[in-house]
CSV table of C-alpha atoms in Angstrom, one decimal:
chain,number,residue,atom,x,y,z
X,1,MET,CA,-14.0,-15.7,-12.1
X,2,TYR,CA,-15.3,-12.8,-9.7
X,3,HIS,CA,-12.5,-10.3,-10.9
X,4,GLU,CA,-13.0,-11.3,-14.4
X,5,VAL,CA,-16.7,-10.3,-14.1
X,6,LEU,CA,-15.7,-6.9,-12.4
X,7,GLU,CA,-13.0,-6.3,-14.9
X,8,TYR,CA,-15.3,-7.1,-18.0
X,9,ILE,CA,-17.9,-4.5,-16.7
X,10,ILE,CA,-15.1,-1.9,-16.2
X,11,ASN,CA,-13.7,-2.4,-19.7
X,12,LYS,CA,-17.0,-2.5,-21.4
X,13,SER,CA,-18.4,0.6,-19.6
X,14,LYS,CA,-15.1,2.5,-20.3
X,15,ARG,CA,-15.6,4.4,-17.0
X,16,PRO,CA,-13.5,4.8,-14.2
X,17,ALA,CA,-14.5,2.3,-11.3
X,18,TYR,CA,-14.2,3.2,-7.6
X,19,PHE,CA,-14.5,1.0,-4.6
X,20,SER,CA,-15.2,1.4,-1.0
X,21,PRO,CA,-12.5,0.7,1.6
X,22,HIS,CA,-14.9,-2.0,2.7
X,23,PHE,CA,-14.8,-3.8,-0.6
X,24,ASN,CA,-14.6,-7.5,0.0
X,25,SER,CA,-11.8,-8.6,-2.5
X,26,SER,CA,-11.3,-12.0,-1.0
X,27,GLN,CA,-13.0,-13.6,-4.0
X,28,ALA,CA,-11.2,-11.3,-6.5
X,29,ASP,CA,-7.7,-13.1,-6.7
X,30,ASP,CA,-5.3,-10.5,-8.0
X,31,PHE,CA,-7.9,-8.0,-8.2
X,32,PRO,CA,-6.6,-5.9,-5.1
X,33,LEU,CA,-3.3,-5.5,-6.9
X,34,LYS,CA,-5.2,-3.3,-9.5
X,35,LEU,CA,-6.8,-1.1,-6.6
X,36,TYR,CA,-5.1,2.2,-5.9
X,37,ASN,CA,-5.8,4.5,-2.9
X,38,GLU,CA,-6.9,7.9,-4.0
X,39,GLY,CA,-7.9,9.2,-0.7
X,40,LEU,CA,-11.2,7.9,0.5
X,41,VAL,CA,-11.9,5.3,-2.2
X,42,PHE,CA,-9.9,2.8,-4.2
X,43,ARG,CA,-9.6,3.2,-8.0
X,44,TYR,CA,-9.5,0.3,-10.3
X,45,SER,CA,-6.6,0.6,-12.9
X,46,ALA,CA,-5.0,-2.0,-15.0
X,47,LYS,CA,-2.0,0.2,-15.4
X,48,ARG,CA,0.3,1.5,-12.5
X,49,TYR,CA,0.1,5.3,-11.9
X,50,ASP,CA,1.1,7.7,-9.2
X,51,ASN,CA,-2.0,7.4,-7.0
X,52,MET,CA,-0.5,9.2,-4.2
X,53,ALA,CA,-0.1,12.4,-6.3
X,54,VAL,CA,-4.1,11.9,-7.0
X,55,ALA,CA,-4.7,11.4,-3.3
X,56,GLN,CA,-2.7,14.6,-2.4
X,57,ARG,CA,-4.6,16.7,-5.1
X,58,ASN,CA,-8.0,15.2,-3.7
X,59,VAL,CA,-6.9,16.3,-0.2
X,60,GLU,CA,-5.9,19.8,-1.3
X,61,GLU,CA,-8.5,20.6,-3.8
X,62,LYS,CA,-11.6,18.3,-3.2
X,63,TYR,CA,-12.1,17.2,0.2
X,64,HIS,CA,-13.4,19.4,2.8
X,65,LEU,CA,-12.2,17.9,6.1
X,66,GLU,CA,-12.6,20.8,8.4
X,67,TYR,CA,-15.7,19.2,9.9
X,68,LEU,CA,-13.6,16.6,11.6
X,69,LEU,CA,-12.5,19.3,13.9
X,70,GLU,CA,-16.0,20.2,14.9
X,71,PRO,CA,-17.9,18.5,17.8
X,72,GLN,CA,-19.7,15.6,16.9
X,73,TYR,CA,-23.4,15.9,16.7
X,74,VAL,CA,-25.2,12.6,17.9
X,75,ASN,CA,-28.9,13.1,18.3
X,76,GLU,CA,-29.9,9.6,17.7
X,77,GLU,CA,-28.0,6.5,18.9
X,78,GLN,CA,-28.1,4.9,15.5
X,79,TRP,CA,-26.0,7.8,14.2
X,80,GLN,CA,-23.0,6.6,16.2
X,81,GLY,CA,-22.1,4.4,13.4
X,82,SER,CA,-20.6,7.4,11.7
X,83,GLU,CA,-17.8,7.0,14.3
X,84,ARG,CA,-16.6,4.0,12.5
X,85,ILE,CA,-16.9,5.7,9.1
X,86,GLN,CA,-14.8,8.5,10.2
X,87,LEU,CA,-12.1,6.1,11.3
X,88,ASN,CA,-11.7,5.2,7.5
X,89,TYR,CA,-10.4,8.6,7.0
X,90,MET,CA,-7.4,7.7,9.2
X,91,VAL,CA,-6.8,4.5,7.5
X,92,MET,CA,-7.2,5.7,4.0
X,93,LEU,CA,-5.4,9.1,4.4
X,94,ALA,CA,-2.5,8.2,6.9
X,95,PRO,CA,-0.4,7.2,4.0
X,96,VAL,CA,-0.9,10.6,2.4
X,97,VAL,CA,0.5,12.3,5.5
X,98,LYS,CA,3.6,9.9,5.3
X,99,ASN,CA,4.0,10.8,1.7
X,100,TYR,CA,3.7,14.6,2.6
X,101,LYS,CA,6.4,14.1,5.2
X,102,GLN,CA,8.7,12.3,3.0
X,103,ALA,CA,8.4,15.2,0.4
X,104,GLY,CA,9.1,17.7,3.2
X,105,ASP,CA,5.6,19.3,3.0
X,106,THR,CA,5.2,19.7,6.9
X,107,LEU,CA,2.4,22.2,6.2
X,108,HIS,CA,0.0,19.8,4.4
X,109,ALA,CA,1.3,17.0,6.7
X,110,ASN,CA,0.4,18.6,10.1
X,111,ARG,CA,-2.9,20.0,8.7
X,112,LEU,CA,-4.2,16.5,7.4
X,113,ALA,CA,-2.7,14.8,10.5
X,114,ARG,CA,-4.7,17.2,12.8
X,115,TYR,CA,-7.8,16.4,11.0
X,116,LEU,CA,-7.3,12.7,11.2
X,117,SER,CA,-6.3,12.8,14.8
X,118,ALA,CA,-9.5,14.8,15.7
X,119,ALA,CA,-11.7,12.3,13.9
X,120,VAL,CA,-10.2,9.5,16.0
X,121,THR,CA,-10.1,11.5,19.2
X,122,ARG,CA,-13.9,12.4,19.0
X,123,THR,CA,-15.0,8.6,18.8
X,124,SER,CA,-16.3,6.8,22.0
X,125,LEU,CA,-13.6,4.0,21.4
X,126,PRO,CA,-11.5,2.9,24.3
X,127,GLN,CA,-8.0,4.7,24.3
X,128,GLU,CA,-6.2,1.3,23.4
X,129,GLU,CA,-8.2,1.1,20.3
X,130,LYS,CA,-7.8,4.8,19.4
X,131,GLN,CA,-4.1,4.2,19.8
X,132,LYS,CA,-4.1,1.7,17.0
X,133,TYR,CA,-5.4,4.4,14.6
X,134,PHE,CA,-3.0,7.0,16.0
X,135,ASN,CA,-0.1,4.5,15.3
X,136,LEU,CA,-1.0,4.9,11.6
X,137,LEU,CA,0.5,8.1,11.5
X,138,SER,CA,3.7,6.9,13.3
X,139,ASP,CA,6.9,7.0,11.1
X,140,LYS,CA,7.8,3.8,12.7
X,141,LYS,CA,7.2,0.7,10.6
């Protein structure tokens, strides 16, 4: 029922629908099968498409990730929540790094991996937890 309402709204609006990585799809049955990672968001599509090409284009042309290399400014304690948001970059973009590697594009793979690694390194998480995120870049299954 939940996914039917979402699909109805998407179809009636005739507009692209994007979802946060935090989208709770537990009530949406097969809806997650229609969500495609395009980099930092999921896009709904009833038809399969090459979402990795879109994600790569977003990384190369739209996203400005250089700031992830800069020292983190935390003036207020409540701003520390941004650390967790930056971890989403690793979760969502690690598959893009792997795709670059598979295609033999080491320049883009290494650049993106450097940005993502910096985002994780700068957090105040314990090293064991950071390692879980670094493992997302690993070629091991």
